[in-house]
Structures are given as C-alpha cells and as structure tokens.
Amino acid sequence: MVRDTNKHESFIPRIPVQSETLFATYFPATPAISPDGRQVAYTLWSFEGEQQKRSRRIWLVDTQGGEPVPFGGNTKSEWGASWSPDGKELAFVALDGEPELPQLFVRALDGKSKARRICSMSRGLEEPIWSPDGSHIGFLARTGQEPEKDPLVLAPASHQRLWAVHRHGDTPRPLTQENITVWEYAWSPDGKHVAIYYSTGPDDTDWYRGQIGIVSIQGGAVRQLTKLTRQASGLAWSPDGTRLAYISGEWSDPCRGGGDIFVINVVGGETRNLTPGIDCSPGWCRWLPGGKQLLYAGWYGANAQLGLINEQDGAITLLERENQDCILDLSIGFPGVSADLKRLVAVRSSSTQPYEVWLADIAQETAQFVWRRLTYVNKLQEETLALAPSQEIRYLSVDGWLIDAIYTPPLYQSGDSLPPLYVEVHGGPSWARQHSWSPFVQFLAAAGFAVLQPNMRGSWGHGVAFADAVLGDMGGKDFQDILHGIDYLVEQKLVNGERVAIGGWSNGGFLSGWAITQEPKRFKAALIGAAIIDWIGMHAGSNIPDADTRLLMQNPLENPEAYLRNSPLAFAGRIETPSLILHGDADPAVPVAQAYAFYRALRERGVPVECVIYPRERHGLSERKHIKDYYERLLRWLKRYV
C-alpha cells in the first residue's frame, strides 16, 4: 500500500483500486433542480448487498447544504425524476406489476403522502415531463404485443408514441399517431404544443433518419419543421415560443450527440446555425429568460465547456473551460437548471475524485460562475483509495492535427524501468474521453500500467469537422492518431515502447482489432470488446444498420468491397498479437457472431486467443460477476503477455 503523507501526525494507509472498487462506487445521475432552485432530485445507482445489477433510487438534497435524504417513493427501483412546475410534487418512473415494468408515479413532497401510480402501460413507459401548467404529464411508451420470442419472429417494432395523462391519473391519451415513433420531446412554454424528434419507422435504426415536428396538446397530425439529413437532439423552446433550438450532427449511437446549435423559427421554418466552426462540441442548450442568449454545455478536448451564446451574432461568453480540478462529467449526463436559469446542477468528477452532485449560481450579467459541492456519496473512496492523478496531453498527428488525450501513470514506479502501456480506445466513434473519474483506468494503474486514452478524430471535443473526419475513413487517420499518441509517450520517455497493449469496447474494439492487423508486431496483447470485426456481418445482424452505412459512407449491397477493406476479419491472417475477445450474448448493436468469427480466425492462425461470451448481456456489461470477470481476466491476460 502507499501512504498519504498529507497527514503529518500519522501515516494513513490508502488502498489501491481493485475489481471490487467499482461495486462500492455510487453513481449519482440525472440531477434535476426544483423550479425555485432550492432542492435537487437525483438518481443514485449502486450495487446493494450482493445483488447482480445496480439499483436506482431517487434522493433529495437541499441547495443550501445538508445531508441528502432518500426520496422514499415506496417503490422498487425508481428513476427519471421530474419536478412539477409548482415544485410540490415529483413525477418519476418505477418498476411495478408482474412482470415488473416501468410505470408512472407521482408523490407530493409534503412529508406525508405516499407515491401513487398515475397510469399503467402494457409495455411500460419512459421520460416523464410535466406540462408547463402542471395539469398533465407527458411520457413515451410503446403499445401492442411484445415481439414473439418462441419462435423468434423478425418483424418491425411497434411505434413509440407520445402520451399525456392528467396529474391525478386517468386514461392516458396519445398525442401522436400510430405510424410515427417519437424519440425526444419538449413542451412549448404555453403548454399548447409539443416539439418532437420523430421518425416514420419504429426500429432503433430509424432514429438516424428523424425529423423535428410539432404536435398539438390535443393530438393530431405532426407538422414537420425540418428537412434534416443528420440527427438532432436536445430540443429547447425559446421563452416566447416562436423558436426552437436543437443540437445536430452525424452520430454513431442513438439519442445523444455533440454538434452544432441550430435555431429554427416555428412559423416559416427558417433555420440558422449559431455555431459554425466552433472549437467544441455542444450537446445541450437552454434559453435564458430574455430569449436573446442560450446557455450551452459540451465537450472541449478532454474536458467540458460551459458558455453563453448570443442568438443574434453567435458571440460566445465562456463560463468554464479546461484546466479544472473537477469537471462537468458528460458521460453521466447533462446539467439541470432552475426555472430562471440562475442555478445549474450537474455531476462532476476528476481522475482522483469520484462522481458527486455540484451546484453553480450563474451571474448572467458578469458571466461569473462558481461551483459548490452538494453531495459526498463517494467520500469514503475519495479519502481512502490510492489513486494515480491523470494529466491531459496534446500531440501532433497526421495532417498537422492536434490530438487531445489523457495520460495516467502507474500508481507504483518499479525502479528506473519504464512502465508498460495500455491504450484504452473509446467507443462510438461519436464519444470522447474526459479528464474525469475512471475506476477501470485506476485499476490498471494500480497494477503497474500506464494508460493512454486518446480522443482521435471522430471524437467530440473540437467541433463538427473534427468529428466528421472519420466518416468514410474508419481505421484510417483515426488509427494514425492512436499510433502518434503512443509514439509521443515513448519519445517523452514515459512508457516502454516494447511493452504496449491496446483494447476497447464497440468502436474501441474495432480499432483494437484493426490495430493488430495493421501493426502485427507493435502490440503485445489486445482486448477486443463487443467489436465490429466484419462490417457486412455487422450490417446483416445489427439493430442499427444505418450506423455502418453512415460511418463507411457506403452500402454493402452496392459496394461490398468497401465493407471488406475496412474489416479486421479480412486481414486476420496477419495477426500475431495474443487477443482476448469479450462479448455479450444478447448484444443487439454488434451481433455476438462477430466474436465467434474473430475467434475462429485467430484459432486457425494459431494465435493465442481466448473468447468469453457473457450470457444475458447486451452491448455493455451490467451484472456484477461479469464486470468483475472482465476486470480480472483482462489483467491476467496483460500480465501474461505484456
């Protein structure tokens, strides 16, 4: 163990991060501030006892300080807190019934009332949001029969519709017709209309071809506002109800993204990009009460950025960017704001401080912005774990592009020898690593590995052009960005260039599989997690085939050669690197057949390979025993070959 020398009166032993550390970490998420800015509701994710999956519970904390208290919804696994406009009630989602499905509940915050179920949907519901006058609650739900499972019948899904129900409970009323699927929605300020991001197809992949429209609170036909060729998210009405702001870009994963901020007139449809050429990736925005500025949050390099943007001329006033000891952790979610936008609440973290809920008061006239911490749910870990501080680095890559990355040294230095390096490649590619809390990175650092997390082109953090640079070039210059990061660390004499491993999940798994086909002698070991190995097989079996056609900018029926030349499987005969393949058995996005195919290829090649298929898991691991196995199995693999 290492010792904390900050305490002069005694030495306090600190404990290195182990696989069990993750199960003791609390994840506060989706904080929502009351309209008057006095209370915050957040969902706390945690492993309770020896349970295999995390539970979700809503907690409340006063913005003036004090201990958080459980919301006490008297329900099992609750989340999605939404404040009533008068701040007296919370709507939320909780598991209920047999089988357990997410249903809508409301509870008054008078200290006496119990939660009451407002309605029951045959297949559950999500995303409750109060109408501005507090009379109704909107939500999204699918109806109809569940798809046949025995036998398994492949057919289009049922549409997800927008519904409204009276606050005291009655029969829910659909606001959208049966032949469109609603992915996101936002009430107009007067409560008479709802803006929606919708698609005419019901399947997950149809999200990529969505449009923005408006529907009356009385229901009826949707009036389409846009002619989008890219995806949109983060709908936000102007205070006078005449304009809508939204974020748009080309994204690999449904329902979230960083891009440019657009504003569209509700009458007339004139659209303007407020942020052309911006050197960050906004992912969320809200109008200030005056209707002339928007508050936005987004990715900037390996950090986060908060700012104000003037609608008229696009002028930006920064509230916060880079070099913060603790940053807005966008991997957990976007901020919540009070009704007057003078208070903002969010989850923040750093490489040495786990997730906590923070509050900021915004002085809009002077652009002053100071954070104040509200929770200490992970204080035990913060003060008892031995942690390796990470640092942001920036290095030159091909075409003269600067690449941001996070470098974490090993917790222990073994004599004068340089440490081995593990390159952790993020998924997406529409995503970005931040200089924030990562128990996985700390786990590897405690085991003696340096860790590099590059934000190669295709990532968020430097605007739309940087994110778009990967389109049609998967495994091209993005891979070169990774190699240049390794070379930079070797040149700086921070790592041993002869002892390098690479790994990642999803797109990170693809790039790891690609790396060992293109540089067969460079890497001593590889982790191939939920990886795209064969793009044609990916298109055939994925629930989001639109993703690969947009990323590769090709169609497999028209140009199968483009799919082949970007597939690690096509070059598997070159591989020499010992490879650990991990995959969820029920992965809908990247079919498990990808893992079997790569395993077969490496076995026939005689390359050391191990393939582990986790039952019941989808595109990410959720069960305790599987997460533990992943951590420990990877470490054994790295110690054996690196």
XYZ file of C-alpha atoms in Angstrom:
642
model
C 0.000 0.000 0.000
C 1.015 3.608 -0.488
C 0.988 6.145 2.271
C -0.729 9.502 2.468
C 1.913 11.994 3.509
C -0.550 14.891 3.617
C -1.214 13.996 7.264
C 1.793 14.948 9.368
C 0.625 13.448 12.633
C 0.354 9.917 11.245
C 0.598 7.866 8.088
C -2.757 6.756 6.731
C -2.667 3.689 4.518
C -4.532 4.018 1.254
C -5.847 1.074 -0.753
C -5.171 0.605 -4.486
C -8.204 0.223 -6.741
C -9.273 -3.382 -7.176
C -12.054 -5.032 -9.163
C -14.376 -4.737 -6.163
C -13.923 -0.956 -6.053
C -16.480 -0.441 -8.803
C -19.174 -2.154 -6.764
C -18.588 0.235 -3.861
C -18.818 3.343 -6.060
C -22.078 5.289 -6.109
C -23.243 6.843 -9.370
C -25.395 9.972 -8.901
C -27.043 10.773 -12.223
C -29.604 12.993 -13.977
C -29.834 15.693 -11.276
C -32.991 17.814 -11.576
C -33.304 21.102 -9.710
C -36.658 22.339 -8.397
C -38.203 25.342 -10.208
C -37.324 27.644 -7.301
C -33.753 26.315 -7.166
C -33.999 25.122 -3.565
C -33.870 21.335 -3.943
C -32.203 18.807 -6.190
C -33.503 15.342 -7.007
C -31.027 12.847 -8.439
C -30.936 9.142 -9.177
C -28.355 7.146 -7.241
C -27.129 3.980 -8.928
C -25.491 1.397 -6.655
C -24.935 -2.282 -6.061
C -26.872 -3.141 -2.928
C -25.537 -6.080 -0.943
C -24.601 -8.909 -3.264
C -27.177 -8.122 -5.949
C -26.024 -8.705 -9.503
C -27.351 -5.462 -11.002
C -27.342 -1.874 -9.803
C -30.461 -0.498 -8.165
C -31.760 3.008 -8.853
C -33.092 5.217 -6.067
C -34.113 8.875 -6.060
C -32.534 11.122 -3.424
C -33.122 14.764 -2.474
C -30.614 17.361 -1.317
C -31.138 20.975 -0.288
C -29.176 23.507 -2.330
C -28.273 25.401 0.847
C -26.410 22.331 2.103
C -27.092 19.454 4.444
C -27.321 15.700 4.158
C -29.157 14.158 1.189
C -32.260 12.191 2.117
C -33.946 9.300 0.309
C -36.997 10.360 -1.646
C -38.894 7.372 -0.294
C -41.087 6.605 -3.251
C -42.068 3.297 -1.649
C -41.359 1.627 -4.968
C -38.760 -0.713 -6.374
C -36.009 0.835 -8.487
C -37.089 4.421 -9.236
C -35.619 6.991 -11.615
C -36.471 9.790 -14.062
C -37.444 12.472 -11.529
C -39.403 15.409 -12.994
C -40.479 18.413 -10.873
C -43.994 19.783 -11.098
C -43.992 23.480 -12.090
C -45.027 24.482 -8.548
C -42.256 22.343 -7.038
C -44.666 20.477 -4.772
C -44.593 17.076 -6.488
C -42.214 14.744 -8.270
C -43.191 12.521 -11.163
C -40.937 9.517 -11.645
C -40.664 6.061 -13.170
C -40.558 2.926 -11.040
C -40.792 -0.802 -11.600
C -44.239 -2.152 -10.826
C -46.520 -5.083 -11.569
C -45.897 -8.621 -12.728
C -43.846 -8.751 -14.836
C -42.098 -5.691 -13.468
C -42.396 -2.826 -15.938
C -41.513 0.874 -15.595
C -44.702 2.783 -14.768
C -45.507 6.406 -13.919
C -45.781 7.534 -10.288
C -46.267 10.893 -8.545
C -45.521 11.793 -4.936
C -46.133 15.038 -3.086
C -43.193 16.456 -1.122
C -45.248 17.251 1.964
C -43.584 14.572 4.088
C -46.870 12.685 4.464
C -48.068 11.461 1.093
C -47.109 8.155 -0.443
C -46.341 7.613 -4.086
C -49.347 6.908 -6.244
C -49.344 5.206 -9.611
C -50.842 7.528 -12.224
C -51.367 5.025 -15.007
C -50.252 1.649 -16.270
C -48.974 0.937 -19.780
C -48.883 -2.608 -21.121
C -45.212 -2.377 -22.074
C -44.052 0.247 -19.594
C -43.055 3.858 -20.221
C -40.160 6.341 -20.029
C -39.292 10.075 -19.974
C -41.995 11.711 -17.819
C -42.122 15.524 -18.146
C -44.732 17.863 -16.622
C -46.686 20.269 -18.810
C -45.899 23.940 -18.033
C -49.239 24.477 -16.266
C -48.817 21.325 -14.182
C -52.082 19.779 -15.332
C -50.605 16.881 -17.309
C -47.538 14.669 -17.512
C -46.112 13.572 -20.841
C -44.266 10.300 -21.431
C -43.127 7.932 -24.180
C -44.484 4.390 -24.496
C -44.931 1.580 -26.974
C -48.148 -0.376 -27.099
C -49.243 -3.618 -28.693
C -47.892 -7.098 -28.156
C -44.278 -7.852 -27.299
C -42.447 -9.421 -30.266
C -42.746 -13.204 -30.429
C -39.809 -14.989 -28.790
C -40.760 -18.649 -29.175
C -40.436 -18.896 -32.081
C -38.429 -15.726 -32.612
C -40.192 -13.675 -35.256
C -38.315 -10.889 -37.020
C -40.690 -8.034 -37.756
C -40.816 -4.229 -37.385
C -41.236 -2.996 -33.824
C -44.354 -1.187 -32.691
C -44.150 2.604 -32.728
C -43.214 4.589 -29.628
C -45.833 7.275 -29.169
C -46.043 10.460 -27.119
C -48.751 10.315 -24.438
C -50.238 12.679 -21.855
C -52.048 11.824 -18.651
C -53.805 14.075 -16.110
C -51.763 14.720 -12.966
C -54.380 12.968 -10.801
C -54.446 9.927 -13.029
C -56.831 8.791 -15.715
C -56.706 7.053 -19.064
C -53.569 8.189 -20.938
C -54.171 9.964 -24.214
C -51.876 9.507 -27.257
C -50.754 12.795 -28.789
C -49.097 11.291 -31.859
C -50.488 8.966 -34.473
C -49.759 5.258 -34.694
C -47.386 5.457 -37.663
C -44.542 7.558 -36.207
C -42.045 6.947 -33.410
C -41.132 9.759 -31.019
C -37.565 9.749 -29.626
C -37.480 13.077 -27.751
C -39.976 15.799 -26.902
C -40.280 19.223 -25.262
C -43.386 21.154 -24.123
C -43.917 24.642 -25.531
C -43.848 27.434 -22.892
C -47.629 27.897 -23.089
C -48.245 24.144 -22.944
C -50.340 24.155 -26.127
C -47.856 22.287 -28.315
C -45.059 19.754 -28.055
C -41.918 19.692 -30.183
C -40.772 16.190 -31.076
C -37.840 14.457 -32.766
C -39.501 11.596 -34.598
C -39.131 9.028 -37.365
C -41.627 7.317 -39.639
C -40.015 3.945 -38.887
C -40.309 2.234 -35.471
C -36.959 0.449 -35.202
C -33.836 1.664 -33.405
C -32.085 2.264 -36.711
C -34.849 4.629 -37.857
C -33.612 7.193 -35.335
C -30.833 8.110 -37.777
C -33.461 9.419 -40.234
C -35.534 11.525 -37.864
C -37.091 14.967 -38.253
C -38.302 17.714 -35.896
C -42.002 18.484 -35.805
C -44.751 19.972 -33.647
C -47.978 18.412 -32.431
C -50.898 19.990 -30.573
C -51.594 19.075 -26.943
C -54.969 17.928 -28.294
C -53.156 15.433 -30.525
C -53.500 15.096 -34.271
C -51.142 15.322 -37.222
C -47.499 16.287 -36.764
C -46.361 19.437 -38.549
C -42.860 18.762 -39.845
C -40.448 21.674 -39.382
C -37.133 20.366 -40.709
C -35.560 18.594 -43.652
C -32.702 17.082 -41.700
C -30.010 14.945 -43.299
C -28.362 14.394 -39.904
C -29.660 13.557 -36.446
C -30.935 16.023 -33.850
C -31.259 16.115 -30.072
C -31.715 18.480 -27.127
C -34.878 20.329 -28.202
C -35.287 23.679 -26.391
C -38.082 26.261 -26.866
C -37.420 29.992 -26.777
C -39.298 31.719 -23.916
C -41.811 33.317 -26.315
C -42.469 30.010 -28.094
C -41.504 31.281 -31.548
C -38.225 29.395 -31.980
C -36.681 26.027 -31.260
C -33.010 25.361 -30.562
C -31.520 21.938 -31.112
C -28.178 20.142 -31.476
C -27.379 18.378 -34.739
C -24.532 16.270 -36.111
C -23.663 12.869 -37.542
C -23.650 10.408 -34.644
C -22.938 6.708 -34.247
C -25.199 5.989 -31.269
C -28.901 6.854 -30.909
C -30.357 9.628 -28.756
C -27.292 11.636 -27.828
C -24.666 13.736 -29.538
C -22.420 16.749 -29.735
C -22.512 19.035 -32.752
C -23.693 22.497 -33.739
C -26.507 24.534 -32.177
C -29.277 25.391 -34.621
C -32.307 27.645 -34.198
C -35.459 27.222 -36.298
C -38.484 29.503 -36.489
C -41.628 27.604 -35.580
C -43.576 29.632 -38.171
C -41.821 29.714 -41.521
C -39.128 27.169 -40.735
C -36.119 29.449 -41.307
C -33.086 27.711 -39.789
C -29.745 29.134 -38.719
C -26.566 27.515 -37.416
C -25.390 29.549 -34.422
C -22.044 27.762 -34.046
C -20.355 27.198 -37.430
C -16.689 26.448 -36.809
C -16.978 26.322 -33.005
C -13.983 24.541 -31.433
C -16.030 22.444 -29.050
C -18.986 20.066 -29.303
C -22.146 21.412 -27.631
C -24.537 18.661 -26.581
C -27.138 20.589 -24.564
C -28.582 24.109 -24.501
C -31.306 26.153 -22.801
C -32.635 29.660 -23.481
C -32.107 32.387 -20.910
C -35.355 34.107 -19.820
C -34.732 37.146 -22.013
C -34.771 34.972 -25.142
C -31.576 36.507 -26.562
C -28.946 34.078 -25.274
C -28.590 30.340 -24.772
C -26.662 28.538 -22.065
C -24.833 25.513 -23.506
C -22.710 22.617 -22.286
C -20.448 20.404 -24.349
C -17.183 18.597 -24.834
C -13.935 20.526 -25.274
C -10.829 18.430 -25.867
C -10.609 16.073 -22.908
C -12.638 18.457 -20.802
C -16.021 20.189 -20.718
C -17.138 23.663 -21.680
C -19.994 25.821 -20.427
C -20.869 29.079 -22.088
C -23.428 31.629 -23.217
C -24.110 32.196 -26.898
C -25.829 35.251 -28.336
C -28.526 34.275 -30.829
C -28.174 37.388 -32.957
C -24.449 37.295 -33.740
C -23.240 33.956 -32.311
C -20.891 35.687 -29.851
C -19.793 33.328 -27.074
C -19.058 34.160 -23.454
C -17.241 31.332 -21.718
C -18.287 30.415 -18.204
C -15.929 27.485 -17.847
C -13.426 25.586 -19.957
C -10.399 23.310 -19.452
C -7.859 23.096 -16.652
C -10.441 22.494 -13.948
C -9.596 20.338 -10.943
C -13.057 18.811 -11.205
C -15.065 18.891 -14.432
C -18.602 18.520 -15.682
C -18.808 14.770 -16.356
C -20.853 14.498 -19.552
C -20.598 10.702 -19.560
C -23.075 10.790 -16.650
C -25.478 13.277 -18.239
C -26.227 16.908 -18.970
C -26.975 19.641 -16.399
C -30.305 20.570 -14.852
C -31.362 24.215 -14.434
C -33.786 26.198 -12.316
C -36.756 27.939 -13.949
C -34.944 31.311 -14.044
C -31.673 29.693 -15.242
C -29.792 31.295 -12.382
C -28.863 27.940 -10.898
C -27.352 24.901 -12.566
C -26.777 21.429 -11.137
C -24.621 18.666 -12.597
C -22.468 15.642 -11.828
C -18.752 16.432 -11.731
C -15.645 14.324 -11.166
C -11.895 14.198 -11.704
C -9.289 11.474 -12.085
C -8.930 11.386 -8.302
C -12.462 12.310 -7.208
C -15.441 10.049 -7.961
C -18.817 11.339 -9.090
C -20.659 13.929 -6.968
C -23.524 16.406 -7.472
C -22.499 20.065 -7.669
C -24.410 23.347 -7.855
C -23.462 26.608 -9.559
C -25.033 30.041 -9.295
C -24.851 31.851 -12.630
C -24.416 35.607 -12.627
C -25.507 36.143 -16.235
C -24.603 39.824 -16.388
C -20.989 39.297 -15.301
C -20.595 35.679 -16.516
C -19.373 34.676 -13.075
C -19.758 31.022 -12.332
C -18.721 29.252 -9.122
C -19.325 25.591 -8.269
C -20.412 24.390 -4.843
C -20.449 20.706 -3.915
C -23.764 19.269 -2.678
C -23.065 15.574 -2.098
C -20.335 13.402 -0.614
C -21.683 9.998 -1.609
C -18.196 8.759 -2.564
C -16.237 10.491 0.199
C -15.036 7.157 1.597
C -13.400 6.230 -1.697
C -12.101 9.739 -2.234
C -10.223 9.650 1.075
C -9.145 6.008 1.268
C -8.192 4.933 -2.262
C -4.661 5.220 -3.593
C -5.134 6.984 -6.930
C -2.854 7.940 -9.798
C -3.538 11.527 -10.968
C -4.115 11.737 -14.702
C -2.974 14.572 -16.926
C -4.158 15.988 -20.219
C -1.716 15.830 -23.108
C -1.847 17.163 -26.659
C 0.286 15.865 -29.506
C 0.728 16.307 -33.252
C -0.719 13.732 -35.646
C -1.068 13.369 -39.422
C -2.130 16.422 -41.460
C -0.858 18.607 -38.631
C -3.923 17.914 -36.484
C -3.551 18.225 -32.725
C -4.996 15.337 -30.730
C -6.103 15.562 -27.098
C -5.645 12.599 -24.798
C -5.463 11.623 -21.150
C -2.328 10.032 -19.764
C -2.354 8.199 -16.448
C 0.951 6.987 -14.997
C 1.147 3.776 -12.982
C 0.439 4.101 -9.290
C 3.764 2.458 -8.493
C 7.059 3.039 -10.274
C 9.250 -0.046 -10.448
C 12.820 1.206 -10.151
C 14.161 3.084 -13.145
C 12.415 0.942 -15.754
C 9.712 2.485 -17.918
C 6.188 1.118 -17.387
C 4.166 -0.897 -19.889
C 1.376 0.969 -21.697
C -2.287 0.096 -22.144
C -4.071 2.112 -24.828
C -7.769 2.431 -23.953
C -9.732 3.306 -27.114
C -13.218 4.721 -26.588
C -16.380 3.539 -28.309
C -18.623 5.407 -30.676
C -16.772 6.797 -32.616
C -19.126 9.606 -31.529
C -17.857 9.992 -27.983
C -14.945 11.493 -26.052
C -12.873 10.628 -23.027
C -12.807 13.318 -20.369
C -10.324 14.080 -17.631
C -12.748 12.510 -15.166
C -13.256 9.545 -12.852
C -12.469 6.100 -14.287
C -12.175 3.154 -11.894
C -11.096 0.992 -14.857
C -8.097 3.232 -15.556
C -7.227 3.368 -11.858
C -7.471 -0.432 -11.704
C -4.850 -0.754 -14.458
C -2.672 1.981 -12.941
C -2.703 0.135 -9.605
C -1.490 -2.965 -11.454
C 1.539 -1.091 -12.792
C 0.324 0.010 -16.235
C 0.408 3.465 -17.744
C -2.823 4.229 -19.604
C -3.406 6.371 -22.692
C -6.961 7.475 -23.588
C -6.827 9.261 -26.957
C -9.606 11.398 -28.418
C -8.730 10.562 -32.024
C -10.538 12.254 -34.909
C -14.154 11.151 -34.958
C -14.426 12.143 -31.289
C -16.362 15.076 -29.888
C -14.439 17.996 -28.450
C -13.257 20.075 -31.413
C -16.315 20.772 -33.491
C -18.164 19.131 -36.340
C -15.253 18.975 -38.812
C -13.134 17.006 -36.334
C -15.992 14.607 -35.581
C -16.791 14.167 -39.292
C -13.181 13.404 -40.225
C -13.715 9.702 -39.524
C -16.624 9.310 -41.951
C -15.577 7.097 -44.849
C -12.186 6.613 -43.177
C -12.826 4.152 -40.327
C -9.451 2.748 -39.272
C -7.587 5.344 -41.323
C -6.350 8.592 -39.816
C -8.150 7.869 -36.546
C -5.846 4.860 -36.178
C -2.847 7.047 -37.058
C -3.898 9.408 -34.257
C -3.610 6.497 -31.830
C -0.178 5.463 -33.117
C 1.112 9.026 -32.843
C -0.056 9.112 -29.226
C 1.960 6.003 -28.438
C 5.000 7.468 -30.200
C 4.620 10.706 -28.231
C 4.686 8.895 -24.882
C 7.710 6.844 -25.973
C 9.567 9.983 -27.113
C 8.801 11.647 -23.789
C 10.280 8.587 -22.062
C 7.067 7.973 -20.147
C 6.441 4.385 -21.286
C 8.227 1.335 -22.623
C 7.527 1.207 -26.350
C 8.284 -2.518 -26.451
C 5.521 -3.322 -23.959
C 2.308 -1.890 -25.411
C -1.207 -3.366 -25.295
C -4.387 -1.989 -26.843
C -8.042 -2.521 -26.025
C -11.520 -1.103 -26.218
C -15.232 -1.764 -26.494
C -17.504 -1.329 -29.536
C -15.714 1.133 -31.853
C -12.773 0.839 -29.463
C -12.884 -2.925 -30.008
C -12.987 -2.401 -33.770
C -9.912 -0.150 -33.677
C -8.104 -2.614 -31.401
C -8.876 -5.467 -33.798
C -7.825 -3.254 -36.700
C -4.591 -2.254 -34.924
C -3.317 -5.815 -34.602
C -3.967 -6.470 -38.308
C -2.159 -3.302 -39.440
C 0.699 -3.374 -36.911
C 1.040 -7.102 -36.098
C 4.334 -6.711 -34.219
C 3.576 -3.455 -32.412
C 1.209 -4.735 -29.713
C 1.984 -7.424 -27.156
C -1.673 -8.028 -26.264
C -5.140 -6.839 -27.256
C -8.642 -6.670 -25.809
C -11.362 -6.956 -28.450
C -14.599 -5.973 -26.681
C -18.027 -6.091 -28.419
C -16.106 -5.297 -31.580
C -17.060 -4.840 -35.219
C -14.858 -7.364 -36.974
C -16.805 -7.908 -40.197
C -18.760 -4.879 -41.430
C -21.008 -6.910 -43.746
C -21.919 -9.243 -40.880
C -22.445 -6.190 -38.689
C -24.907 -4.696 -41.167
C -26.729 -8.009 -41.526
C -27.254 -8.645 -37.818
C -27.258 -5.232 -36.077
C -30.332 -3.395 -34.824
C -28.764 -0.148 -36.153
C -27.618 -0.906 -39.735
C -27.922 2.804 -40.566
C -24.840 3.350 -38.398
C -22.430 1.455 -40.638
C -23.775 2.911 -43.894
C -23.240 6.404 -42.479
C -19.831 5.680 -40.952
C -18.469 3.955 -44.045
C -20.475 6.185 -46.415
C -21.264 3.085 -48.453
C -23.970 0.463 -48.815
C -22.969 -3.213 -48.564
C -25.315 -4.237 -51.382
C -23.813 -1.671 -53.745
C -20.171 -1.672 -52.626
C -19.273 -4.763 -50.582
C -15.576 -4.142 -51.320
C -15.645 -1.022 -49.108
C -17.029 -3.113 -46.262
C -14.401 -5.785 -46.804
C -11.394 -3.472 -46.882
C -12.441 -1.902 -43.555
C -12.972 -5.249 -41.780
C -10.320 -6.644 -39.405
C -11.533 -10.123 -40.314
C -10.307 -9.648 -43.881
C -6.743 -9.162 -42.593
C -6.792 -11.655 -39.723
C -4.119 -13.730 -41.448
C -1.565 -11.065 -40.440
C -2.296 -11.218 -36.705
C 0.385 -12.295 -34.227
C -0.910 -10.484 -31.131
C -2.408 -12.553 -28.270
C -6.039 -11.433 -28.179
C -8.747 -11.534 -25.528
C -12.233 -11.378 -27.088
C -15.192 -10.383 -24.884
C -18.821 -10.044 -25.970
C -22.366 -10.024 -24.608
C -24.541 -12.891 -25.768
C -27.604 -10.648 -26.260
C -25.832 -7.681 -27.895
C -28.341 -6.111 -30.338
C -25.974 -3.487 -31.738
C -22.916 -5.610 -32.539
C -24.012 -9.239 -33.002
C -22.144 -11.854 -30.978
C -21.325 -13.669 -34.229
C -18.574 -11.041 -34.660
C -16.746 -12.500 -31.660
C -17.134 -16.077 -32.871
C -15.794 -15.167 -36.314
C -12.670 -13.465 -34.962
C -12.053 -16.270 -32.501
C -12.244 -18.848 -35.300
C -9.844 -16.846 -37.473
C -7.253 -16.476 -34.715
C -7.545 -20.127 -33.703
C -6.914 -21.210 -37.283
C -3.992 -18.800 -37.433
C -2.524 -20.345 -34.263
C -2.538 -17.016 -32.400
C -3.043 -17.170 -28.609
C -6.717 -16.242 -28.179
C -9.432 -16.512 -25.572
C -13.093 -15.756 -26.276
C -15.551 -15.094 -23.435
C -19.274 -14.741 -24.074
C -21.319 -13.240 -21.242
C -24.890 -14.565 -21.063
C -27.791 -12.075 -20.854
C -25.505 -9.098 -21.512
C -26.241 -6.597 -24.242
C -23.782 -4.043 -25.661
C -22.274 -3.322 -22.245
C -21.764 -5.414 -19.132
C -24.247 -4.868 -16.297
C -24.013 -7.872 -13.979
C -21.605 -7.781 -11.057
C -19.961 -11.136 -11.718
C -19.428 -10.296 -15.381
C -17.848 -6.901 -14.655
C -15.555 -8.490 -12.081
C -14.615 -11.228 -14.516
C -13.836 -8.648 -17.212
C -11.502 -6.655 -14.980
C -9.651 -9.624 -13.570
C -9.485 -11.641 -16.788
C -8.028 -8.692 -18.686
C -5.405 -8.091 -16.010
C -4.349 -11.760 -16.111
C -4.066 -11.511 -19.891
C -1.956 -8.353 -19.738
C 0.358 -9.732 -17.080
C 0.833 -12.901 -19.096
C 1.697 -11.293 -22.419
C 2.857 -7.731 -21.682
